[in-house]
Structures are given as C-alpha cells and as structure tokens.
Amino acid sequence: MNEELKKLLDSIKAKKQEVRDFCAADKIEDATRAKEELKDLQAKFDLLYDLEQEKLENVAQQAENGTARQIKDKKKNHAIAFVNAIKAAAGKGDLSEDDKEIINAMKEGTDEDGGLTVPQDIRTAVRELRRGEDALETLVNVEHVTTLSGSRVLEKHADQTPFDNVDEAAEFPEVSTPQFEKIDYKVKKKGGILKVTQELLDDSSENIIAYLKRWLAKKSKATRNFMIVAKVKEITQGKEIAVDSLDDLKKIFNIALDPAIALTSGIITNQDGYNWLDTLKDSDGKYILQPDPVKPTSMLMFGKYQVKRIGNKTLPSVEAEGGYKVPVICGDLKEAVTIFDRETLTIDISNVAGDFWKTDQTGFKARERLDIKEVDTEAVVMAEHFIKADSGTAKAAKA
C-alpha cells in the first residue's frame, strides 16, 4: 500500500472515531455531517485502491514479459558500477569494461567538475531519507532546475488591484500597469568530506550504498534546514513581533498576515516554543493545542493552524537579558521561500591526501548544488516569546 492510501486509511479511522465521539455527546447533527465526510473518504480510498491494484497487475504482467526485471537489473547495475568506481579510486580494484560504460553514460549532461556522479536511484533514496520529521524542506517551495542560473518573473499584489466601474456605453478605463518582480537564482556548490575506513570498502556493495545514503541524507537535510532558517531570519529581521498570550498569536493570523496567506499558514517553533504553546489553556482550562482529527500525530493551534516542532539546535532560541527569545514562525513558507535545486550529486574519492594516508582511511568529498530565494516576504512573520533563564524549559542554544 502506497503512502497516499496509508494516509487515507488513517483519516478514515480518525473520522470513524469522530462519529463515535459526536454520538456519545448526543451531537447528532455533527455526527451526521462527519458520517457523510466518512463516506467521501471511503469512496476516495476505494477508487485509489482499485487504481493501485491495476498498477500492480501491470507490473506483474511486465515481470512476466521481462520488462520490470530489466529495469530493476539496470538500477542494480548502476549502483554496483558506482561502488566499483569508488573502490577503484581508493585502490581496491579495477573497473570492468561494462562498469566503465555505465559510469561514462551517467556522466553525460552533468557538470564537469571531476566528480563521480551518484546514480539517479541512489539520489532518489537520499531525497526520501532526508525528508524526516525535522526536515524544513517539506514546508517550502522546491523547484527542480536543470541550469546553473536563471530567473523567474512574478506579478506583485495582482489580487489587490480591482477593475473600475464602467458606465453604460462608456469607455473602459485603463487598468494600472502590473508590477513585476524578477527573482534571479544561481545555484551554489555545497559539500563536505566523509572519512571512511578501508574495512568499509571491503564490505558488500549494499552496505557501502546504505552507509553513503544515510550520511548524504543527514548532511543534505542539515544543509537545507540551515539555509531555510537563515533565509527566514533574514527576511524578518527588524520586524519581529513579541507574543505573550493567545491574543497576540491570534492578532498575527488575523491582521499581520494577509487573509489569503493565513488560510494556508501554520506555525514552526523549536522545543522551547512548543513547550510554551503546549501549556497554553483557554478560559475553560482546556489546552489550546489539539490533535488534528485527520492526522492525529499532528497538533493544531486554534483548530486550524498546524504546529511543527523542530529541535533547538536547528532553530535556536536567542539569548537575551535574563532569558531567551523563543522563535515562533507564523505563515506559509511555501509562499515565502523557494529552493532552486540542481539535483546533481557528485562524489570525489581520495586516500592519499593529508591525514587519510596516515590513518588508513579514504575521503569521500560530496557535492550538491542549490540556491534559496525569498519570494513573498509578507507571507511569514517571526514572533518571539520571552522565557526566563530559570523557567525550567529546555536550555536554549545560542544563535
């Protein structure tokens, strides 16, 4: 079962519980409405499930014809050739003619920087692994590009300029000239070095690939998280809003954010900020943060704004006099920020430079290429909540 079907199944289970809860509270109208929503969810699940079954049947047919096996073998050959090239560069063997042909084909159309191009199937696995619960990349707009630089042109505030009234038989007035903003991007090379032992290179291809996937995914995620946090701080610098109560938070979504942006907005905060939000109560003594009925593992503020918690190390609180300023980011990051991802991942191998030779290690120098740009600076607000240093919350990291 694919991820979409699994999410739908979770939603169906949550909706069934919602119907039961409404019935138990004698809220018959609400229970009836929820039951209708449950029927829609079930119908959608049934349709997608049928399509998935047809897809599986097609794959089975391809397997009988040999098509699926050829695709799988091709990916496996790419991965093995990649590992063999790593071993050869580290002095652990030679490349066969078949491996050389695969490696040369993989390099076509990529940047000429001397690196060994990582196969597409491994790059895809790295991309999936880095999208963990603490990944901010899933919250921003990501545009995959095929060039090292380029630009995008956006119309500013098009929804705020209405048509004028036109009287019967009168001439139509000229509308105001649209204002356009040009956003230029230029992907930058990001990278680092991983030292591995010679024993790892003696291991199986599967273990080497698994090790590289985990390392590349963690570094790639950390790089994107750092860039996104830095960009949000940059576009909100000097415009931070102090928040001390629920009313302060409501004011941000009601006034500071455009209504169109507020509809798709959420909250991002660190451990300190989440602890504060999670202890807020309404006048009846009920906690404000409540589980999302569609996705029970997520929490909602005011019943509609999803709250995402990330670590203090990724989004640090700022040290201030007598305590810390805790960041509470409100808005829609997909509207505010765009990552331009070149999606080219290369690796250099060396076992003769510097300390590598002394310690019997091999160095993997990995590179990827991306850029990040602000698109709508009004789509995000940086709120700050002050906590005292002795308040008993998680110790905030220095910015």
Short mmCIF file of C-alpha atoms in Angstrom, two decimals:
data_model
loop_
_atom_site.label_atom_id
_atom_site.label_comp_id
_atom_site.label_asym_id
_atom_site.label_seq_id
_atom_site.Cartn_x
_atom_site.Cartn_y
_atom_site.Cartn_z
CA MET A 1 0.00 0.00 0.00
CA ASN A 2 1.43 3.39 -1.00
CA GLU A 3 1.76 6.43 1.31
CA GLU A 4 -1.35 8.17 -0.04
CA LEU A 5 -3.51 5.14 0.71
CA LYS A 6 -1.98 4.80 4.18
CA LYS A 7 -2.78 8.45 4.97
CA LEU A 8 -6.34 7.98 3.72
CA LEU A 9 -6.72 4.91 5.90
CA ASP A 10 -5.54 6.90 8.93
CA SER A 11 -8.04 9.64 8.06
CA ILE A 12 -10.87 7.09 7.81
CA LYS A 13 -10.02 5.65 11.22
CA ALA A 14 -9.90 9.15 12.75
CA LYS A 15 -13.21 10.10 11.13
CA LYS A 16 -14.90 6.95 12.47
CA GLN A 17 -13.75 7.88 15.96
CA GLU A 18 -15.07 11.40 15.43
CA VAL A 19 -18.51 10.00 14.56
CA ARG A 20 -18.48 7.86 17.71
CA ASP A 21 -17.44 10.85 19.85
CA PHE A 22 -20.23 13.02 18.45
CA CYS A 23 -22.78 10.28 19.10
CA ALA A 24 -21.55 9.83 22.65
CA ALA A 25 -22.01 13.58 23.20
CA ASP A 26 -25.52 13.49 21.65
CA LYS A 27 -24.38 15.82 18.84
CA ILE A 28 -26.45 14.10 16.17
CA GLU A 29 -26.12 16.80 13.50
CA ASP A 30 -22.35 16.85 13.84
CA ALA A 31 -22.28 13.05 13.79
CA THR A 32 -24.38 13.01 10.58
CA ARG A 33 -22.07 15.53 8.91
CA ALA A 34 -18.99 13.56 9.96
CA LYS A 35 -20.56 10.35 8.62
CA GLU A 36 -21.05 11.98 5.20
CA GLU A 37 -17.41 13.04 5.23
CA LEU A 38 -16.50 9.46 6.16
CA LYS A 39 -18.40 8.19 3.11
CA ASP A 40 -16.44 10.56 0.85
CA LEU A 41 -13.13 9.43 2.35
CA GLN A 42 -14.09 5.77 1.95
CA ALA A 43 -15.15 6.33 -1.69
CA LYS A 44 -11.84 8.06 -2.44
CA PHE A 45 -9.92 5.23 -0.78
CA ASP A 46 -11.80 2.60 -2.81
CA LEU A 47 -11.08 4.39 -6.10
CA LEU A 48 -7.38 4.84 -5.40
CA TYR A 49 -7.10 1.28 -4.13
CA ASP A 50 -8.57 -0.04 -7.39
CA LEU A 51 -6.06 2.02 -9.37
CA GLU A 52 -3.22 0.71 -7.23
CA GLN A 53 -4.34 -2.86 -7.87
CA GLU A 54 -4.41 -2.22 -11.62
CA LYS A 55 -0.89 -0.82 -11.36
CA LEU A 56 0.30 -3.92 -9.51
CA GLU A 57 -1.29 -6.14 -12.13
CA ASN A 58 0.51 -4.21 -14.86
CA VAL A 59 3.81 -4.62 -13.02
CA ALA A 60 3.16 -8.35 -12.68
CA GLN A 61 2.49 -8.56 -16.41
CA GLN A 62 5.71 -6.65 -17.11
CA ALA A 63 7.58 -9.09 -14.91
CA GLU A 64 6.25 -11.97 -16.98
CA ASN A 65 7.41 -10.18 -20.12
CA GLY A 66 10.79 -9.39 -18.59
CA THR A 67 10.34 -5.59 -18.68
CA ALA A 68 10.28 -4.99 -14.92
CA ARG A 69 13.25 -7.29 -14.38
CA GLN A 70 15.27 -5.35 -16.96
CA ILE A 71 14.55 -2.03 -15.21
CA LYS A 72 15.46 -3.47 -11.81
CA ASP A 73 18.65 -5.02 -13.16
CA LYS A 74 19.61 -1.72 -14.81
CA LYS A 75 19.30 0.16 -11.50
CA LYS A 76 21.24 -2.57 -9.72
CA ASN A 77 24.00 -2.42 -12.35
CA HIS A 78 24.24 1.37 -11.93
CA ALA A 79 24.61 1.05 -8.15
CA ILE A 80 27.20 -1.73 -8.41
CA ALA A 81 29.17 0.19 -11.04
CA PHE A 82 29.11 3.23 -8.77
CA VAL A 83 30.53 1.23 -5.84
CA ASN A 84 33.12 -0.41 -8.07
CA ALA A 85 34.22 3.05 -9.24
CA ILE A 86 34.61 4.13 -5.61
CA LYS A 87 36.68 1.05 -4.81
CA ALA A 88 38.83 1.54 -7.90
CA ALA A 89 39.51 5.18 -6.98
CA ALA A 90 40.53 4.02 -3.49
CA GLY A 91 42.91 1.42 -4.93
CA LYS A 92 40.65 -1.53 -4.13
CA GLY A 93 40.32 -2.98 -7.62
CA ASP A 94 39.79 -2.17 -11.28
CA LEU A 95 36.74 -1.21 -13.29
CA SER A 96 35.41 -3.65 -15.83
CA GLU A 97 34.53 -2.50 -19.35
CA ASP A 98 30.82 -2.78 -18.51
CA ASP A 99 31.30 -0.62 -15.40
CA LYS A 100 33.23 1.97 -17.39
CA GLU A 101 30.45 2.14 -19.98
CA ILE A 102 27.82 2.68 -17.27
CA ILE A 103 29.89 5.33 -15.46
CA ASN A 104 30.59 7.23 -18.69
CA ALA A 105 26.89 7.18 -19.60
CA MET A 106 25.98 8.52 -16.14
CA LYS A 107 28.33 11.49 -16.57
CA GLU A 108 26.70 12.72 -19.77
CA GLY A 109 24.98 16.06 -19.31
CA THR A 110 26.35 16.68 -15.80
CA ASP A 111 28.69 19.39 -14.55
CA GLU A 112 32.30 18.80 -15.44
CA ASP A 113 33.93 19.06 -12.03
CA GLY A 114 35.74 15.75 -11.93
CA GLY A 115 33.34 14.06 -9.52
CA LEU A 116 31.71 10.67 -9.77
CA THR A 117 28.01 11.18 -10.49
CA VAL A 118 25.71 9.45 -7.99
CA PRO A 119 23.13 7.22 -9.77
CA GLN A 120 19.56 8.51 -10.01
CA ASP A 121 18.07 5.71 -7.90
CA ILE A 122 20.50 6.47 -5.05
CA ARG A 123 19.84 10.22 -5.32
CA THR A 124 16.11 9.50 -5.08
CA ALA A 125 16.67 7.38 -1.95
CA VAL A 126 18.76 10.17 -0.39
CA ARG A 127 16.00 12.69 -1.14
CA GLU A 128 13.39 10.48 0.57
CA LEU A 129 15.60 9.78 3.59
CA ARG A 130 16.29 13.46 4.27
CA ARG A 131 12.56 14.25 4.48
CA GLY A 132 12.21 13.26 8.11
CA GLU A 133 10.04 14.84 10.79
CA ASP A 134 12.61 17.58 11.42
CA ALA A 135 13.08 18.45 7.73
CA LEU A 136 12.06 22.01 6.82
CA GLU A 137 12.38 21.32 3.09
CA THR A 138 8.87 19.85 3.07
CA LEU A 139 7.46 23.21 4.21
CA VAL A 140 8.96 25.43 1.49
CA ASN A 141 8.55 25.53 -2.26
CA VAL A 142 11.17 23.43 -4.07
CA GLU A 143 11.76 23.96 -7.77
CA HIS A 144 13.95 21.50 -9.62
CA VAL A 145 16.10 23.26 -12.21
CA THR A 146 18.39 21.97 -14.94
CA THR A 147 20.56 25.07 -15.31
CA LEU A 148 23.13 26.63 -13.01
CA SER A 149 21.42 30.01 -13.08
CA GLY A 150 18.19 31.59 -14.24
CA SER A 151 15.31 33.83 -13.21
CA ARG A 152 11.59 33.86 -12.54
CA VAL A 153 9.17 36.77 -13.03
CA LEU A 154 6.25 37.18 -10.59
CA GLU A 155 3.39 39.69 -10.57
CA LYS A 156 3.18 41.53 -7.26
CA HIS A 157 -0.15 42.01 -5.46
CA ALA A 158 -2.27 41.11 -8.52
CA ASP A 159 -5.20 40.19 -6.28
CA GLN A 160 -5.30 43.66 -4.69
CA THR A 161 -5.97 45.72 -7.87
CA PRO A 162 -9.69 45.51 -8.80
CA PHE A 163 -11.39 46.59 -12.04
CA ASP A 164 -13.04 50.03 -12.10
CA ASN A 165 -16.77 50.57 -12.63
CA VAL A 166 -17.81 51.12 -16.27
CA ASP A 167 -20.98 53.07 -17.09
CA GLU A 168 -23.30 52.04 -19.94
CA ALA A 169 -21.71 52.89 -23.33
CA ALA A 170 -18.73 54.49 -21.59
CA GLU A 171 -15.12 53.83 -22.47
CA PHE A 172 -13.28 51.23 -20.47
CA PRO A 173 -10.57 52.81 -18.31
CA GLU A 174 -7.03 51.60 -18.48
CA VAL A 175 -6.09 49.33 -15.65
CA SER A 176 -2.98 50.02 -13.64
CA THR A 177 0.17 48.54 -15.11
CA PRO A 178 1.04 45.26 -13.38
CA GLN A 179 4.11 45.37 -11.18
CA PHE A 180 6.51 42.53 -11.78
CA GLU A 181 9.39 41.33 -9.69
CA LYS A 182 12.32 39.40 -11.12
CA ILE A 183 13.88 36.71 -8.96
CA ASP A 184 17.34 35.59 -10.04
CA TYR A 185 18.88 32.37 -8.81
CA LYS A 186 22.37 30.97 -9.12
CA VAL A 187 22.93 27.54 -7.64
CA LYS A 188 25.86 27.27 -5.29
CA LYS A 189 28.02 24.26 -4.63
CA LYS A 190 27.60 22.75 -1.15
CA GLY A 191 29.67 19.89 0.15
CA GLY A 192 31.78 18.19 2.77
CA ILE A 193 34.18 15.31 3.35
CA LEU A 194 33.42 11.94 4.93
CA LYS A 195 36.31 9.80 6.17
CA VAL A 196 35.73 6.05 5.89
CA THR A 197 37.90 3.11 6.89
CA GLN A 198 39.40 0.68 4.42
CA GLU A 199 37.36 -2.06 6.10
CA LEU A 200 34.14 -0.44 4.88
CA LEU A 201 35.40 -0.53 1.29
CA ASP A 202 35.99 -4.27 1.71
CA ASP A 203 32.31 -4.72 2.63
CA SER A 204 29.45 -5.59 0.31
CA SER A 205 28.06 -3.11 -2.26
CA GLU A 206 24.73 -2.99 -0.40
CA ASN A 207 26.37 -1.99 2.91
CA ILE A 208 28.51 0.69 1.25
CA ILE A 209 25.50 2.17 -0.54
CA ALA A 210 23.38 2.12 2.63
CA TYR A 211 26.16 3.88 4.56
CA LEU A 212 26.53 6.57 1.91
CA LYS A 213 22.76 7.11 1.68
CA ARG A 214 22.44 7.75 5.41
CA TRP A 215 25.40 10.13 5.51
CA LEU A 216 24.38 12.08 2.41
CA ALA A 217 20.77 12.34 3.59
CA LYS A 218 21.72 13.70 7.02
CA LYS A 219 24.14 16.26 5.59
CA SER A 220 21.72 17.29 2.85
CA LYS A 221 18.88 17.77 5.35
CA ALA A 222 21.08 19.75 7.73
CA THR A 223 22.22 21.98 4.85
CA ARG A 224 18.67 22.77 3.76
CA ASN A 225 17.45 23.33 7.31
CA PHE A 226 20.28 25.80 7.93
CA MET A 227 19.60 27.69 4.68
CA ILE A 228 15.85 27.93 5.33
CA VAL A 229 16.24 29.15 8.92
CA ALA A 230 18.84 31.71 7.81
CA LYS A 231 16.59 32.98 4.99
CA VAL A 232 13.54 33.31 7.28
CA LYS A 233 15.62 35.25 9.81
CA GLU A 234 16.93 37.45 7.02
CA ILE A 235 13.52 38.43 5.62
CA THR A 236 12.00 39.02 9.08
CA GLN A 237 14.96 40.84 10.64
CA GLY A 238 13.86 44.03 12.36
CA LYS A 239 10.18 43.10 12.03
CA GLU A 240 9.91 40.59 14.89
CA ILE A 241 6.68 40.66 16.91
CA ALA A 242 6.67 39.97 20.65
CA VAL A 243 3.99 37.48 21.77
CA ASP A 244 2.97 36.75 25.34
CA SER A 245 -0.58 35.44 25.03
CA LEU A 246 -3.12 33.72 22.83
CA ASP A 247 -4.49 37.08 21.77
CA ASP A 248 -1.04 38.10 20.50
CA LEU A 249 -0.89 34.96 18.36
CA LYS A 250 -4.42 35.49 17.03
CA LYS A 251 -3.53 39.04 16.04
CA ILE A 252 -0.74 37.75 13.82
CA PHE A 253 -3.07 35.48 11.84
CA ASN A 254 -5.93 37.99 11.82
CA ILE A 255 -4.00 41.14 10.94
CA ALA A 256 -0.27 40.70 10.28
CA LEU A 257 -0.81 38.01 7.62
CA ASP A 258 -2.90 38.53 4.51
CA PRO A 259 -6.17 36.54 4.75
CA ALA A 260 -5.22 34.52 1.65
CA ILE A 261 -1.88 33.61 3.26
CA ALA A 262 -3.46 32.90 6.65
CA LEU A 263 -5.66 30.20 5.08
CA THR A 264 -2.62 28.07 4.27
CA SER A 265 -0.44 29.13 7.19
CA GLY A 266 1.00 27.19 10.08
CA ILE A 267 3.41 27.57 12.99
CA ILE A 268 7.03 26.42 13.20
CA THR A 269 8.85 26.59 16.51
CA ASN A 270 11.58 24.87 18.50
CA GLN A 271 11.39 22.79 21.68
CA ASP A 272 11.18 25.86 23.91
CA GLY A 273 8.40 27.40 21.83
CA TYR A 274 6.45 24.17 21.56
CA ASN A 275 6.61 23.71 25.32
CA TRP A 276 5.10 27.17 25.77
CA LEU A 277 2.35 26.61 23.19
CA ASP A 278 1.58 23.16 24.56
CA THR A 279 0.90 24.57 28.04
CA LEU A 280 -1.45 27.37 26.94
CA LYS A 281 -5.08 26.95 28.06
CA ASP A 282 -8.33 28.69 27.22
CA SER A 283 -10.74 30.23 29.73
CA ASP A 284 -12.26 26.79 30.40
CA GLY A 285 -8.89 25.33 31.32
CA LYS A 286 -8.58 23.29 28.10
CA TYR A 287 -5.26 23.08 26.30
CA ILE A 288 -5.18 25.12 23.08
CA LEU A 289 -3.09 22.61 21.11
CA GLN A 290 -5.29 19.73 19.98
CA PRO A 291 -4.61 16.70 17.72
CA ASP A 292 -5.52 17.10 14.07
CA PRO A 293 -8.57 14.83 13.51
CA VAL A 294 -7.31 13.99 10.01
CA LYS A 295 -3.71 13.39 11.13
CA PRO A 296 -3.70 12.53 14.85
CA THR A 297 0.10 12.75 15.12
CA SER A 298 -0.05 16.48 14.24
CA MET A 299 -1.19 19.26 16.56
CA LEU A 300 -3.36 22.24 15.64
CA MET A 301 -3.45 25.74 17.10
CA PHE A 302 -6.95 27.27 17.26
CA GLY A 303 -8.18 24.15 15.45
CA LYS A 304 -6.70 25.14 12.07
CA TYR A 305 -3.01 26.09 12.17
CA GLN A 306 -0.66 23.10 12.14
CA VAL A 307 2.21 23.35 14.61
CA LYS A 308 5.57 21.85 13.64
CA ARG A 309 8.21 21.31 16.32
CA ILE A 310 11.90 21.12 15.47
CA GLY A 311 14.98 20.89 17.67
CA ASN A 312 16.64 23.81 19.44
CA LYS A 313 19.83 23.00 17.56
CA THR A 314 18.11 23.52 14.21
CA LEU A 315 16.10 26.60 15.25
CA PRO A 316 17.89 28.07 18.28
CA SER A 317 16.37 30.46 20.77
CA VAL A 318 18.22 33.76 21.06
CA GLU A 319 19.93 34.63 24.32
CA ALA A 320 18.58 37.86 25.82
CA GLU A 321 18.93 39.70 29.11
CA GLY A 322 17.54 37.46 31.83
CA GLY A 323 16.49 34.66 29.50
CA TYR A 324 15.83 33.76 25.88
CA LYS A 325 13.73 34.93 22.96
CA VAL A 326 11.96 31.88 21.56
CA PRO A 327 11.19 31.90 17.80
CA VAL A 328 7.60 31.18 16.74
CA ILE A 329 7.43 31.39 12.93
CA CYS A 330 3.92 32.03 11.60
CA GLY A 331 2.88 31.97 7.96
CA ASP A 332 3.19 29.96 4.76
CA LEU A 333 6.80 29.15 3.91
CA LYS A 334 5.83 27.76 0.50
CA GLU A 335 4.78 31.30 -0.46
CA ALA A 336 7.71 32.96 1.28
CA VAL A 337 10.71 30.89 0.19
CA THR A 338 11.79 28.84 -2.84
CA ILE A 339 14.71 26.43 -3.08
CA PHE A 340 16.15 26.03 -6.58
CA ASP A 341 17.57 22.50 -6.58
CA ARG A 342 20.00 21.45 -9.34
CA GLU A 343 19.70 17.83 -8.13
CA THR A 344 23.22 16.97 -9.23
CA LEU A 345 25.12 14.98 -6.61
CA THR A 346 28.77 14.04 -7.16
CA ILE A 347 31.49 12.38 -5.10
CA ASP A 348 35.28 12.57 -5.25
CA ILE A 349 37.42 9.86 -3.68
CA SER A 350 40.93 10.22 -2.27
CA ASN A 351 43.12 8.09 0.03
CA VAL A 352 46.47 9.84 -0.39
CA ALA A 353 45.92 13.38 0.84
CA GLY A 354 46.87 14.57 4.32
CA ASP A 355 45.68 12.50 7.27
CA PHE A 356 43.92 9.92 5.08
CA TRP A 357 47.19 8.15 4.27
CA LYS A 358 48.35 8.20 7.92
CA THR A 359 45.15 6.69 9.31
CA ASP A 360 44.46 4.18 6.53
CA GLN A 361 41.24 5.98 5.55
CA THR A 362 39.57 7.12 2.36
CA GLY A 363 37.94 10.51 1.95
CA PHE A 364 34.59 10.96 0.17
CA LYS A 365 34.07 14.57 -0.90
CA ALA A 366 30.39 15.04 -1.72
CA ARG A 367 28.87 18.00 -3.58
CA GLU A 368 25.36 19.14 -4.37
CA ARG A 369 24.06 22.35 -5.94
CA LEU A 370 21.17 24.56 -4.83
CA ASP A 371 20.12 28.13 -4.07
CA ILE A 372 17.42 29.68 -1.88
CA LYS A 373 15.49 32.88 -2.53
CA GLU A 374 12.74 34.85 -0.83
CA VAL A 375 9.59 35.18 -2.94
CA ASP A 376 6.96 36.85 -0.72
CA THR A 377 8.43 38.46 2.38
CA GLU A 378 4.93 39.26 3.67
CA ALA A 379 3.97 35.58 3.83
CA VAL A 380 5.89 34.90 7.03
CA VAL A 381 6.07 36.59 10.45
CA MET A 382 8.72 35.99 13.10
CA ALA A 383 7.08 36.06 16.51
CA GLU A 384 9.21 35.95 19.65
CA HIS A 385 8.21 34.79 23.12
CA PHE A 386 10.43 35.66 26.06
CA ILE A 387 11.17 32.96 28.62
CA LYS A 388 13.22 33.42 31.77
CA ALA A 389 16.50 31.58 32.09
CA ASP A 390 15.29 29.76 35.23
CA SER A 391 11.86 28.83 33.83
CA GLY A 392 12.71 25.13 33.70
CA THR A 393 12.32 24.80 29.91
CA ALA A 394 14.85 23.14 27.64
CA LYS A 395 18.11 25.07 27.65
CA ALA A 396 18.07 27.22 24.52
CA ALA A 397 21.04 27.12 22.21
CA LYS A 398 22.80 30.35 21.41
CA ALA A 399 22.02 31.77 17.96
#
